[in-house]
Coordinates of C-alpha atoms in Angstrom, one line a residue:
Chain A
X621 CA 0.0 0.0 0.0
X622 CA 2.7 2.4 1.0
X623 CA 4.6 1.4 -2.1
X624 CA 1.6 2.2 -4.2
X625 CA 1.2 5.7 -2.6
X626 CA 4.9 6.4 -3.1
X627 CA 4.6 5.3 -6.7
X628 CA 1.6 7.7 -7.3
X629 CA 3.4 10.6 -5.8
X630 CA 6.6 9.9 -7.7
X631 CA 4.6 9.6 -11.0
X632 CA 2.1 12.2 -10.3
X633 CA 2.7 14.0 -13.6
X634 CA 1.8 10.8 -15.4
X635 CA -1.3 10.4 -13.3
X636 CA -2.3 13.9 -14.2
X637 CA -1.8 13.2 -17.9
X638 CA -4.0 10.1 -17.6
X639 CA -6.8 11.8 -15.8
X640 CA -6.8 14.8 -18.1
X641 CA -6.5 12.7 -21.2
X642 CA -9.5 10.6 -20.2
X643 CA -11.7 13.8 -20.0
X644 CA -10.2 15.1 -23.2
X645 CA -11.0 11.9 -25.0
X646 CA -14.5 11.8 -23.9
X647 CA -15.0 15.5 -24.6
X648 CA -13.6 15.4 -28.1
X649 CA -15.7 12.5 -29.1
X650 CA -18.9 13.6 -27.4
X651 CA -19.8 16.2 -30.0
X652 CA -19.1 14.2 -33.2
X653 CA -21.9 13.6 -35.7
X654 CA -22.5 9.8 -36.2
X655 CA -21.6 10.4 -39.9
X656 CA -18.0 10.6 -38.9
X657 CA -17.9 7.7 -36.5
X658 CA -16.2 5.3 -38.9
X659 CA -13.4 7.7 -40.0
X660 CA -13.0 8.7 -36.4
X661 CA -12.7 5.2 -35.2
X662 CA -10.2 4.6 -37.9
X663 CA -8.2 7.7 -37.0
X664 CA -8.2 6.8 -33.4
X665 CA -7.0 3.4 -34.4
X666 CA -4.1 5.0 -36.2
X667 CA -3.3 7.1 -33.2
X668 CA -2.9 4.2 -30.8
X669 CA -0.3 3.0 -33.2
X670 CA 1.9 5.3 -31.1
X671 CA 2.7 2.0 -29.4
X672 CA 5.3 1.7 -32.1
X673 CA 7.5 4.1 -30.1
X674 CA 7.8 1.4 -27.4
X675 CA 8.7 -1.1 -30.1
X676 CA 11.4 1.1 -31.5
X677 CA 12.9 1.7 -28.0
X678 CA 12.8 -2.0 -27.3
X679 CA 14.3 -3.0 -30.6
X680 CA 16.9 -0.3 -30.4
X681 CA 18.4 -1.5 -27.2
X682 CA 18.4 -5.2 -27.9
X683 CA 21.9 -6.8 -27.8
X684 CA 22.8 -7.1 -31.5
X685 CA 23.9 -10.7 -31.0
X686 CA 20.6 -11.8 -29.6
X687 CA 18.8 -12.9 -32.7
X688 CA 15.6 -14.1 -31.1
X689 CA 15.1 -10.8 -29.5
X690 CA 16.0 -8.9 -32.7
X691 CA 13.5 -10.9 -34.6
X692 CA 10.7 -10.3 -32.1
X693 CA 11.6 -6.6 -32.0
X694 CA 11.6 -6.4 -35.7
X695 CA 8.2 -8.0 -35.9
X696 CA 6.9 -5.6 -33.2
X697 CA 8.1 -2.6 -35.2
X698 CA 6.6 -4.0 -38.5
X699 CA 3.3 -4.6 -36.8
X700 CA 3.3 -1.2 -35.2
X701 CA 4.2 0.5 -38.5
X702 CA 1.3 -1.4 -40.2
X703 CA -1.0 0.0 -37.5
X704 CA 0.2 3.5 -37.9
X705 CA 0.7 3.8 -41.7
X706 CA -2.3 1.6 -42.6
X707 CA -4.5 3.4 -40.1
X708 CA -3.7 6.9 -41.4
X709 CA -3.9 5.9 -45.1
X710 CA -7.3 4.2 -44.7
X711 CA -8.6 7.2 -42.8
X712 CA -7.3 9.5 -45.4
X713 CA -9.0 7.4 -48.1
X714 CA -12.3 7.5 -46.3
X715 CA -12.1 11.2 -45.8
X716 CA -11.1 12.1 -49.3
X717 CA -14.4 10.7 -50.4
X718 CA -16.2 13.1 -48.2
X719 CA -14.1 15.9 -49.6
X720 CA -14.6 15.0 -53.2
X721 CA -18.4 15.1 -53.1
X722 CA -18.3 18.5 -51.4
X723 CA -16.8 20.1 -54.4
X724 CA -19.2 18.5 -56.8
Chain T
X1491 CA 20.0 19.3 -25.2
X1492 CA 19.2 16.2 -27.1
X1493 CA 16.9 15.0 -24.5
X1494 CA 15.1 18.3 -24.4
X1495 CA 14.7 18.1 -28.2
X1496 CA 13.0 14.7 -27.8
X1497 CA 10.7 16.1 -25.1
X1498 CA 9.7 18.8 -27.6
X1499 CA 9.0 16.2 -30.2
X1500 CA 6.8 14.3 -27.8
X1501 CA 5.0 17.5 -26.9
X1502 CA 4.3 18.3 -30.5
X1503 CA 3.2 14.7 -31.0
X1504 CA 0.7 14.8 -28.1
X1505 CA -0.7 18.2 -29.2
X1506 CA -1.2 17.0 -32.8
X1507 CA -3.1 13.9 -31.5
X1508 CA -5.5 16.0 -29.5
X1509 CA -5.9 18.5 -32.3
X1510 CA -6.2 15.7 -34.9
X1511 CA -8.8 13.8 -33.0
X1512 CA -10.8 17.0 -32.5
X1513 CA -10.6 18.0 -36.1
X1514 CA -11.6 14.5 -37.1
X1515 CA -14.9 15.3 -35.5
X1516 CA -15.9 17.8 -38.1
X1517 CA -16.5 17.0 -41.8
X1518 CA -14.7 20.1 -43.0
X1519 CA -11.6 19.7 -41.0
X1520 CA -11.5 15.9 -40.7
X1521 CA -9.0 15.3 -43.5
X1522 CA -6.6 17.9 -42.3
X1523 CA -6.9 16.6 -38.8
X1524 CA -5.9 13.1 -39.9
X1525 CA -2.9 14.5 -41.7
X1526 CA -1.9 16.6 -38.7
X1527 CA -2.0 13.6 -36.4
X1528 CA 0.0 11.6 -38.9
X1529 CA 2.6 14.4 -39.0
X1530 CA 2.8 14.4 -35.3
X1531 CA 3.3 10.7 -35.3
X1532 CA 6.1 10.9 -37.8
X1533 CA 7.9 13.5 -35.6
X1534 CA 7.5 11.4 -32.5
X1535 CA 8.7 8.3 -34.3
X1536 CA 11.8 9.9 -35.9
X1537 CA 12.5 11.8 -32.7
X1538 CA 12.6 8.5 -30.8
X1539 CA 14.8 6.9 -33.3
X1540 CA 17.5 9.6 -33.3
X1541 CA 17.2 11.4 -30.0
X1542 CA 16.2 8.7 -27.5
X1543 CA 18.9 8.2 -24.9
X1544 CA 19.0 5.6 -22.2
X1545 CA 21.7 6.1 -19.6
X1546 CA 23.4 8.3 -22.0
X1547 CA 23.6 5.8 -24.9
X1548 CA 21.6 6.1 -28.0
X1549 CA 19.6 3.3 -29.7
X1550 CA 21.3 0.9 -32.0
X1551 CA 20.2 -1.8 -34.5
X1552 CA 19.3 1.0 -36.9
X1553 CA 19.4 -1.4 -39.8
X1554 CA 16.7 -3.5 -38.2
X1555 CA 14.6 -0.6 -37.2
X1556 CA 14.6 1.0 -40.6
X1557 CA 14.0 -2.2 -42.5
X1558 CA 11.0 -2.9 -40.2
X1559 CA 9.7 0.6 -40.8
X1560 CA 10.0 0.2 -44.5
X1561 CA 8.4 -3.2 -44.7
X1562 CA 5.5 -2.1 -42.5
X1563 CA 5.0 1.1 -44.5
X1564 CA 4.9 -0.6 -47.8
X1565 CA 2.6 -3.4 -46.7
X1566 CA 0.4 -1.1 -44.7
X1567 CA 0.0 1.4 -47.6
X1568 CA -0.7 -1.2 -50.2
X1569 CA -3.3 -3.0 -47.9
X1570 CA -4.9 0.3 -47.1
X1571 CA -5.1 1.5 -50.7
X1572 CA -6.2 -1.8 -52.2
X1573 CA -9.1 -2.5 -49.8
X1574 CA -12.6 -2.2 -51.0
X1575 CA -14.6 0.6 -49.3
X1576 CA -17.1 -2.1 -48.2
X1577 CA -14.4 -4.0 -46.5
X1578 CA -13.4 -1.0 -44.4
X1579 CA -14.5 -2.4 -41.0
X1580 CA -12.5 -5.5 -41.5
X1581 CA -9.4 -3.4 -42.3
X1582 CA -9.7 -1.3 -39.2
X1583 CA -10.1 -4.5 -37.2
X1584 CA -7.0 -6.0 -38.8
X1585 CA -4.8 -2.9 -38.2
X1586 CA -6.1 -2.7 -34.6
X1587 CA -5.0 -6.3 -34.1
X1588 CA -1.5 -5.4 -35.4
X1589 CA -1.3 -2.7 -32.8
X1590 CA -2.3 -5.1 -30.1
X1591 CA 0.2 -7.7 -31.2
X1592 CA 2.9 -5.0 -31.2
X1593 CA 2.1 -4.1 -27.5
X1594 CA 2.2 -7.8 -26.7
X1595 CA 5.6 -8.3 -28.3
X1596 CA 7.0 -5.2 -26.6
X1597 CA 6.2 -6.7 -23.2
X1598 CA 7.8 -10.0 -24.1
X1599 CA 11.0 -8.2 -25.0
X1600 CA 10.8 -6.0 -22.0
X1601 CA 10.5 -9.2 -19.8
X1602 CA 13.7 -10.6 -21.1
X1603 CA 15.3 -7.1 -20.9
X1604 CA 14.5 -7.1 -17.2
X1605 CA 16.5 -10.4 -16.9
X1606 CA 19.5 -8.8 -18.3
X1607 CA 19.5 -5.6 -16.3
X1608 CA 18.0 -6.8 -13.1
X1609 CA 21.0 -7.5 -11.1
X1610 CA 23.9 -5.2 -10.6
X1611 CA 27.1 -6.0 -8.9
X1612 CA 29.3 -3.6 -7.0
X1613 CA 32.5 -4.6 -5.4
X1614 CA 32.9 -3.4 -1.9
X1615 CA 36.3 -4.5 -0.7
X1616 CA 36.6 -8.2 -1.4
X1617 CA 33.0 -8.9 -1.2
X1618 CA 30.9 -8.5 -4.3
X1619 CA 27.6 -6.8 -3.4
X1620 CA 24.6 -7.6 -5.4
X1621 CA 21.4 -5.7 -5.6
X1622 CA 18.4 -5.4 -7.7
X1623 CA 18.1 -2.1 -9.5
X1624 CA 15.1 -1.0 -7.6
X1625 CA 13.7 1.7 -9.8
X1626 CA 13.7 -0.8 -12.7
X1627 CA 12.0 -3.7 -11.0
X1628 CA 9.2 -3.6 -8.7
X1629 CA 5.8 -5.2 -8.6
X1630 CA 4.1 -2.3 -10.2
X1631 CA 6.6 -2.4 -13.1
X1632 CA 5.9 -6.1 -13.6
X1633 CA 2.1 -5.4 -13.4
X1634 CA 2.3 -2.8 -16.1
X1635 CA 4.4 -5.1 -18.4
X1636 CA 1.9 -7.9 -17.9
X1637 CA -1.1 -5.7 -18.3
X1638 CA 0.2 -4.2 -21.6
X1639 CA 0.8 -7.7 -22.8
X1640 CA -2.5 -9.2 -21.7
X1641 CA -4.5 -6.2 -23.1
X1642 CA -2.5 -6.3 -26.3
X1643 CA -2.9 -10.1 -26.7
X1644 CA -6.7 -10.0 -26.1
X1645 CA -7.0 -7.1 -28.5
X1646 CA -4.9 -9.0 -31.1
X1647 CA -6.7 -12.4 -31.0
X1648 CA -10.1 -10.7 -30.6
X1649 CA -9.5 -8.4 -33.6
X1650 CA -8.4 -11.4 -35.7
X1651 CA -11.7 -13.2 -34.9
X1652 CA -13.7 -10.0 -35.5
X1653 CA -11.9 -9.6 -38.9
X1654 CA -12.6 -13.2 -39.7
X1655 CA -16.2 -12.9 -38.9
X1656 CA -16.7 -9.7 -41.0
X1657 CA -14.8 -11.3 -43.9
X1658 CA -17.0 -14.3 -43.6
X1659 CA -14.1 -16.6 -42.7
X1660 CA -15.2 -17.4 -39.2
X1661 CA -18.6 -18.5 -38.3
X1662 CA -20.5 -17.6 -35.2
X1663 CA -19.7 -20.3 -32.6
X1664 CA -21.7 -20.7 -29.5
X1665 CA -22.3 -23.4 -27.0
X1666 CA -24.4 -23.7 -23.9
X1667 CA -22.9 -22.0 -20.8
X1668 CA -20.3 -20.1 -22.9
X1669 CA -20.9 -17.0 -20.9
X1670 CA -19.9 -18.8 -17.8
X1671 CA -16.9 -20.3 -19.4
X1672 CA -15.8 -16.8 -20.5
X1673 CA -16.5 -15.3 -17.1
X1674 CA -14.5 -18.1 -15.5
X1675 CA -11.6 -17.5 -18.0
X1676 CA -11.7 -13.8 -17.1
X1677 CA -11.6 -14.4 -13.4
X1678 CA -8.7 -16.9 -13.8
X1679 CA -6.9 -14.4 -16.0
X1680 CA -7.2 -11.5 -13.5
X1681 CA -6.3 -13.7 -10.6
X1682 CA -3.3 -15.0 -12.5
X1683 CA -2.1 -11.5 -13.3
X1684 CA -2.5 -10.4 -9.7
X1685 CA -0.6 -13.5 -8.4
X1686 CA 2.1 -13.1 -10.9
X1687 CA 2.9 -9.5 -10.2
X1688 CA 2.8 -10.3 -6.5
X1689 CA 5.4 -13.1 -6.6
X1690 CA 7.6 -11.4 -9.2
X1691 CA 10.3 -10.4 -8.6
X1692 CA 11.1 -12.6 -5.6
X1693 CA 12.0 -10.3 -2.8
X1694 CA 15.6 -9.2 -2.4
X1695 CA 16.1 -11.0 0.8
X1696 CA 15.6 -14.3 -0.9
X1697 CA 18.9 -13.9 -2.8
X1698 CA 22.0 -15.4 -1.2
X1699 CA 24.1 -12.3 -1.0
X1700 CA 27.3 -14.3 -0.6
X1701 CA 26.9 -15.7 -4.1
X1702 CA 30.1 -15.3 -6.0
X1703 CA 29.1 -13.8 -9.3
X1704 CA 26.1 -12.8 -11.3
X1705 CA 25.2 -15.9 -13.3
X1706 CA 22.2 -17.7 -14.5
X1707 CA 21.4 -19.2 -11.1
X1708 CA 21.3 -15.8 -9.5
X1709 CA 19.1 -14.3 -12.1
X1710 CA 16.9 -17.3 -11.7
X1711 CA 16.7 -16.6 -8.0
X1712 CA 14.9 -13.4 -8.8
X1713 CA 13.1 -14.5 -11.9
X1714 CA 12.9 -18.2 -11.5
X1715 CA 12.2 -20.3 -14.5
X1716 CA 9.0 -20.9 -12.8
X1717 CA 8.2 -17.3 -13.3
X1718 CA 9.0 -17.4 -17.0
X1719 CA 6.7 -20.4 -17.5
X1720 CA 4.0 -18.4 -15.7
X1721 CA 4.7 -15.4 -17.9
X1722 CA 4.3 -17.3 -21.1
X1723 CA 1.3 -19.0 -19.6
X1724 CA -0.4 -15.6 -19.3
X1725 CA 0.2 -14.8 -23.0
X1726 CA -1.5 -18.1 -23.9
X1727 CA -4.4 -17.5 -21.6
X1728 CA -4.9 -14.0 -22.8
X1729 CA -4.9 -15.0 -26.5
X1730 CA -7.4 -17.7 -25.7
X1731 CA -9.6 -15.3 -23.8
X1732 CA -9.5 -12.8 -26.8
X1733 CA -10.8 -15.6 -29.1
X1734 CA -13.5 -16.8 -26.7
X1735 CA -14.5 -13.2 -26.0
X1736 CA -15.4 -12.4 -29.6
X1737 CA -16.6 -15.8 -30.7
X1738 CA -20.1 -15.7 -29.3
X1739 CA -20.8 -12.2 -30.4
X1740 CA -23.0 -11.9 -33.5
X1741 CA -21.6 -10.5 -36.7
X1742 CA -23.9 -7.5 -36.5
X1743 CA -22.3 -6.4 -33.3
X1744 CA -18.8 -6.5 -34.6
X1745 CA -18.5 -2.7 -34.9
X1746 CA -19.1 -2.4 -31.2
X1747 CA -16.5 -5.1 -30.5
X1748 CA -14.0 -3.5 -32.9
X1749 CA -14.5 -0.1 -31.2
X1750 CA -14.0 -1.7 -27.8
X1751 CA -10.9 -3.6 -28.9
X1752 CA -9.7 -0.3 -30.4
X1753 CA -9.8 1.3 -27.0
X1754 CA -8.1 -1.8 -25.5
X1755 CA -5.2 -1.3 -27.7
X1756 CA -5.1 2.4 -26.7
X1757 CA -4.8 1.3 -23.1
X1758 CA -2.1 -1.2 -23.9
X1759 CA -0.2 1.7 -25.6
X1760 CA -0.7 3.8 -22.5
X1761 CA 0.8 1.0 -20.4
X1762 CA 3.9 1.3 -22.6
X1763 CA 3.8 5.1 -21.8
X1764 CA 4.2 4.3 -18.1
X1765 CA 6.8 1.7 -18.8
X1766 CA 9.1 4.1 -20.7
X1767 CA 8.0 7.3 -19.0
X1768 CA 6.9 8.3 -22.4
X1769 CA 4.3 11.1 -22.4
X1770 CA 3.3 10.8 -26.1
X1771 CA 2.5 7.1 -25.7
X1772 CA 0.5 7.9 -22.6
X1773 CA -1.5 10.8 -24.1
X1774 CA -2.1 9.0 -27.4
X1775 CA -3.1 5.7 -25.7
X1776 CA -5.3 7.1 -23.0
X1777 CA -7.0 9.5 -25.5
X1778 CA -7.9 6.6 -27.8
X1779 CA -8.8 4.5 -24.8
X1780 CA -11.3 7.0 -23.5
X1781 CA -12.6 8.1 -26.9
X1782 CA -12.9 4.5 -28.0
X1783 CA -14.9 3.5 -24.9
X1784 CA -17.3 6.4 -25.4
X1785 CA -17.7 5.6 -29.0
X1786 CA -18.5 2.0 -28.1
X1787 CA -21.1 3.2 -25.6
X1788 CA -22.6 5.6 -28.2
X1789 CA -22.9 2.7 -30.7
X1790 CA -24.6 0.5 -28.1
X1791 CA -27.0 3.4 -27.3
X1792 CA -27.9 3.7 -31.0
X1793 CA -29.0 0.1 -30.9
X1794 CA -30.6 0.6 -27.5
X1795 CA -28.6 -2.1 -25.9
X1796 CA -26.2 -2.2 -23.0
X1797 CA -22.6 -3.0 -23.6
X1798 CA -23.0 -6.0 -21.3
X1799 CA -25.8 -7.3 -23.4
X1800 CA -23.7 -7.0 -26.5
X1801 CA -20.7 -8.7 -24.9
X1802 CA -22.7 -11.6 -23.5
X1803 CA -23.9 -12.1 -27.1
X1804 CA -27.4 -12.3 -25.9
X1805 CA -28.9 -11.4 -29.2
X1806 CA -26.2 -12.5 -31.6
X1807 CA -27.4 -16.0 -31.0
X1808 CA -30.7 -17.4 -32.1
X1809 CA -32.2 -18.2 -28.7
X1810 CA -34.0 -15.0 -28.0
X1811 CA -35.0 -14.4 -31.6
X1812 CA -37.2 -17.4 -32.0
X1813 CA -39.3 -16.2 -29.1
X1814 CA -40.7 -13.2 -31.0
X1815 CA -40.8 -14.5 -34.5
X1816 CA -44.3 -14.2 -35.6
X1817 CA -44.7 -16.4 -38.6
X1818 CA -45.1 -14.5 -41.7
X1819 CA -48.4 -13.6 -43.2
X1820 CA -48.9 -12.5 -46.7
X1821 CA -46.5 -10.1 -48.4
X1822 CA -46.8 -8.8 -51.9
X1823 CA -44.1 -8.5 -54.6
X1824 CA -43.7 -5.7 -57.0
X1825 CA -42.3 -5.8 -60.5
X1826 CA -39.3 -3.7 -61.6
X1827 CA -41.5 -1.7 -64.0
X1828 CA -44.0 -0.9 -61.4
X1829 CA -41.3 0.2 -59.0
X1830 CA -39.8 2.4 -61.7
X1831 CA -43.1 4.0 -62.4
X1832 CA -43.9 4.5 -58.7
X1833 CA -40.6 6.2 -58.1
X1834 CA -40.5 8.3 -61.3
X1835 CA -43.9 9.8 -60.6
X1836 CA -43.3 10.4 -57.0
X1837 CA -42.6 13.9 -55.6
X1838 CA -40.2 12.7 -53.0
X1839 CA -38.2 9.4 -52.7
X1840 CA -36.3 8.4 -49.7
X1841 CA -33.6 5.8 -50.0
X1842 CA -32.8 3.7 -46.9
X1843 CA -29.5 1.9 -47.4
X1844 CA -28.4 -1.0 -45.3
X1845 CA -25.8 -3.7 -45.2
X1846 CA -27.3 -5.3 -48.4
X1847 CA -26.2 -2.2 -50.3
X1848 CA -22.7 -2.6 -49.0
X1849 CA -22.3 -6.3 -49.8
X1850 CA -23.7 -5.8 -53.2
X1851 CA -21.4 -2.9 -53.9
X1852 CA -24.4 -1.1 -55.1
X1853 CA -23.5 2.5 -54.0
X1854 CA -22.6 3.7 -57.5
X1855 CA -25.7 2.5 -59.3
X1856 CA -27.7 3.8 -56.3
X1857 CA -26.3 7.3 -57.0
X1858 CA -27.1 6.8 -60.7
X1859 CA -30.8 6.2 -59.8
X1860 CA -30.7 9.2 -57.6
X1861 CA -29.5 11.4 -60.4
X1862 CA -31.9 9.9 -62.9
X1863 CA -34.9 10.6 -60.7
X1864 CA -33.6 14.0 -60.0
X1865 CA -33.5 14.8 -63.7
X1866 CA -37.1 13.9 -63.8
X1867 CA -37.9 16.3 -61.0
X1868 CA -38.1 13.9 -58.1
X1869 CA -36.6 14.9 -54.9
X1870 CA -34.3 12.2 -53.6
X1871 CA -32.8 11.9 -50.2
X1872 CA -31.1 9.2 -48.1
X1873 CA -32.2 8.3 -44.6
X1874 CA -29.2 7.0 -42.7
X1875 CA -29.7 5.0 -39.5
X1876 CA -26.8 5.4 -37.1
X1877 CA -26.1 1.7 -37.1
X1878 CA -27.0 0.9 -40.7
X1879 CA -24.3 -1.3 -42.2
X1880 CA -21.5 -2.7 -40.2
X1881 CA -20.2 0.4 -38.6
X1882 CA -21.7 3.8 -37.6
X1883 CA -21.1 6.0 -40.6
X1884 CA -20.4 3.0 -42.9
X1885 CA -23.2 4.1 -45.2
X1886 CA -22.0 7.7 -45.3
X1887 CA -18.6 6.5 -46.4
X1888 CA -20.0 4.2 -49.0
X1889 CA -22.3 6.8 -50.5
X1890 CA -19.6 9.5 -50.3
X1891 CA -17.5 7.1 -52.4
X1892 CA -20.2 7.2 -55.0
X1893 CA -20.2 11.0 -55.0
X1894 CA -23.6 11.4 -53.3
X1895 CA -23.7 14.9 -52.0
X1896 CA -23.4 15.4 -48.3
X1897 CA -26.6 17.3 -47.7
X1898 CA -28.7 14.6 -49.2
X1899 CA -27.8 12.3 -46.3
X1900 CA -30.3 12.7 -43.5
X1901 CA -29.7 11.5 -40.0
X1902 CA -32.4 9.6 -38.3
X1903 CA -34.2 12.4 -36.6
X1904 CA -34.4 14.6 -39.7
X1905 CA -35.4 11.6 -41.8
X1906 CA -38.2 10.6 -39.4
X1907 CA -39.7 14.1 -39.8
X1908 CA -39.6 13.9 -43.6
X1909 CA -41.1 10.4 -44.0
X1910 CA -44.6 11.8 -43.5
X1911 CA -44.2 13.8 -46.7
X1912 CA -42.4 11.1 -48.6
X1913 CA -44.1 9.2 -51.4
X1914 CA -41.8 6.3 -51.9
X1915 CA -39.3 4.8 -49.5
X1916 CA -36.8 2.5 -51.2
X1917 CA -35.2 0.2 -48.7
X1918 CA -31.9 -1.4 -49.9
X1919 CA -30.9 -4.3 -47.8
X1920 CA -31.8 -2.8 -44.5
X1921 CA -33.9 -4.7 -42.1
X1922 CA -33.7 -4.3 -38.3
X1923 CA -33.3 -0.5 -38.5
X1924 CA -36.7 -0.2 -40.0
X1925 CA -38.4 -2.9 -38.0
X1926 CA -41.5 -1.4 -36.3
X1927 CA -41.3 -4.1 -33.6
X1928 CA -38.8 -1.9 -32.0
X1929 CA -41.6 0.5 -31.2
X1930 CA -44.6 -1.8 -30.8
X1931 CA -43.5 -5.1 -29.4
X1932 CA -42.0 -5.0 -25.9
X1933 CA -41.1 -8.7 -26.2
X1934 CA -38.8 -8.0 -29.1
X1935 CA -35.1 -8.1 -28.4
X1936 CA -34.7 -4.8 -30.3
X1937 CA -37.6 -3.1 -28.5
X1938 CA -36.8 0.5 -27.7
X1939 CA -34.1 0.8 -30.4
X1940 CA -34.7 4.0 -32.3
X1941 CA -35.7 3.2 -35.9
X1942 CA -36.4 4.9 -39.2
X1943 CA -40.2 5.2 -39.2
X1944 CA -40.6 4.3 -42.9
X1945 CA -44.2 3.2 -42.4
X1946 CA -45.2 6.9 -42.3
X1947 CA -44.5 7.2 -46.0
X1948 CA -47.1 6.4 -48.7
X1949 CA -45.3 3.5 -50.2
X1950 CA -42.5 1.3 -49.1
X1951 CA -40.5 -0.8 -51.5
X1952 CA -38.2 -3.3 -49.8
X1953 CA -35.3 -4.7 -51.8
X1954 CA -33.9 -7.9 -50.1
X1955 CA -32.4 -11.0 -51.4
X1956 CA -35.0 -13.2 -49.7
X1957 CA -37.5 -13.2 -46.9
X1958 CA -34.8 -14.3 -44.5
X1959 CA -34.7 -12.2 -41.3
X1960 CA -31.9 -9.8 -40.7
X1961 CA -28.8 -10.1 -38.6
X1962 CA -30.7 -9.9 -35.3
X1963 CA -32.8 -12.9 -36.5
X1964 CA -36.1 -11.1 -36.0
X1965 CA -39.1 -11.3 -38.3
X1966 CA -40.0 -7.8 -39.6
X1967 CA -43.7 -7.0 -39.5
X1968 CA -43.1 -4.1 -42.0
X1969 CA -42.8 -6.6 -44.8
X1970 CA -46.4 -7.7 -44.3
X1971 CA -47.9 -4.2 -44.2
X1972 CA -50.4 -3.4 -47.0
X1973 CA -48.3 -0.4 -48.2
X1974 CA -45.1 -2.5 -48.4
X1975 CA -44.1 -4.2 -51.6
X1976 CA -41.1 -6.6 -51.8
X1977 CA -38.6 -6.4 -54.6
X1978 CA -36.4 -9.4 -54.4
X1979 CA -32.9 -9.7 -55.7
X1980 CA -29.3 -8.6 -55.2
X1981 CA -29.3 -4.8 -54.6
X1982 CA -26.9 -4.1 -57.4
X1983 CA -28.7 -6.2 -60.0
X1984 CA -32.0 -4.8 -59.1
X1985 CA -30.9 -1.2 -59.2
X1986 CA -29.2 -1.7 -62.5
X1987 CA -32.4 -3.0 -64.0
X1988 CA -34.3 -0.2 -62.3
X1989 CA -32.0 2.3 -64.0
X1990 CA -32.8 1.0 -67.5
X1991 CA -36.5 0.8 -66.6
X1992 CA -36.5 4.5 -65.4
X1993 CA -34.6 5.5 -68.5
X1994 CA -37.3 4.0 -70.8
X1995 CA -40.1 5.9 -69.1

């Protein structure tokens, strides 16, 4: 218990970020027309691809002679990139359709 | 200096995510918002690659990192560009699964990284002193690693099943008592995680401090093999749980599940943020976690169902549906020519698209009909139910692909006001969203779900492939109404024929 409290006070900035981000996330979505739910979900999907940063850090500090770890890390970065790049490109494709018809 | 630069990169990243997500919420700014978030992501990624320092040393294995980035980018771009607009929900699910798997693998590596850095020796006089690097390893740290892994794994295997279901590769699979099996699995999983992070690492006092050197045995004293078996056991259990979690849920509920798994992956990413003290992972992850959860709830609300109800698969199965199925009655069919005449001489036609339109890829020919009718002086609009198709907004995306103008798409409330003055409603492969049982029959599983009140219009033409009930498995009384006529056939084929019929008039 004491450990836990210590940990909270040591990481209080992180805890602040978490709490505020939760409210922000709810607030940002709350006023979105349902028309945009699919692109929004897709965009959010791309944003959580930020997990790739963890993958890069992990791969970047693996001992270069440890091939198992290198391969796992490589896979993680590939998967993360798929999530990020695929996510943003798909969202962009969806949204360019909305755009096109606006001009017409 | 370098570290401050990285901090700035992360700050920019976090701000663009918030800004991007906000701009995605408005049709005019959505595209720009997406690009802004993508730009922020690129800054955060390249910042990490070049500026990240751990104990003063930079990252290495650049060859591996860049080839992984290139492979992922090429495959991701190709997949995203090639996919059919109708297959969009599957694609999102697939990409989401990739993110989950990524989080899972990070944890696996982090676990072995802990083994390498756990124990530090320091020679004090003749006696080597051993201690565990305390800020690196504590129960909370372990808990976060395990949580990221479990959430990532559930998200990964769940997304794969959701993808399989939407692509028609995986059939619904239910057995009696499945809910209890799933509940049991969840309890076991949670207990397992709690136990694991409680016993790992073994406390410092367990280590014989007179040991000679840091070797395998000593590492094993902290992380016994037993713990490693436990660790990989958790992955297996989490993967199984993900599969079991999605299996019983009906195909029509997949958007809800995908949205939920989407927020799961967000939380897994946020766990990574804690692990690496990384603010951009934290903001991005939590933002998506919170937004995704809310989106999930909004979707459930649109179907008037609770999240619990969806997750337990109560109405994906057939059990509850049979209770309310009133057997048929007489319905009448209408010929193509009659439909064409009816629509051409109407003042106002409202088109109600559903999943049938999406599977048949009929959005373009649908737009053609709209234009044809308009040339003949008919007012044509589309009534979009929030959960029509496989995802909220699915229909809007499809119709937008076919160049249907934005202001022709009416949301449910607007549409319901206009049905009264509508002459002909053309329903294209929608079923449950126009089922009057949602208003009239308290015993119906969809009772209370807001629907499009098409029965207010003068005529209703329903295009379906057969009289089979929709995804919810509920008979639709609308089809037996005197003002309803059925026009059987594949949406695309029927619409193409309608086009030529209308042209001849």
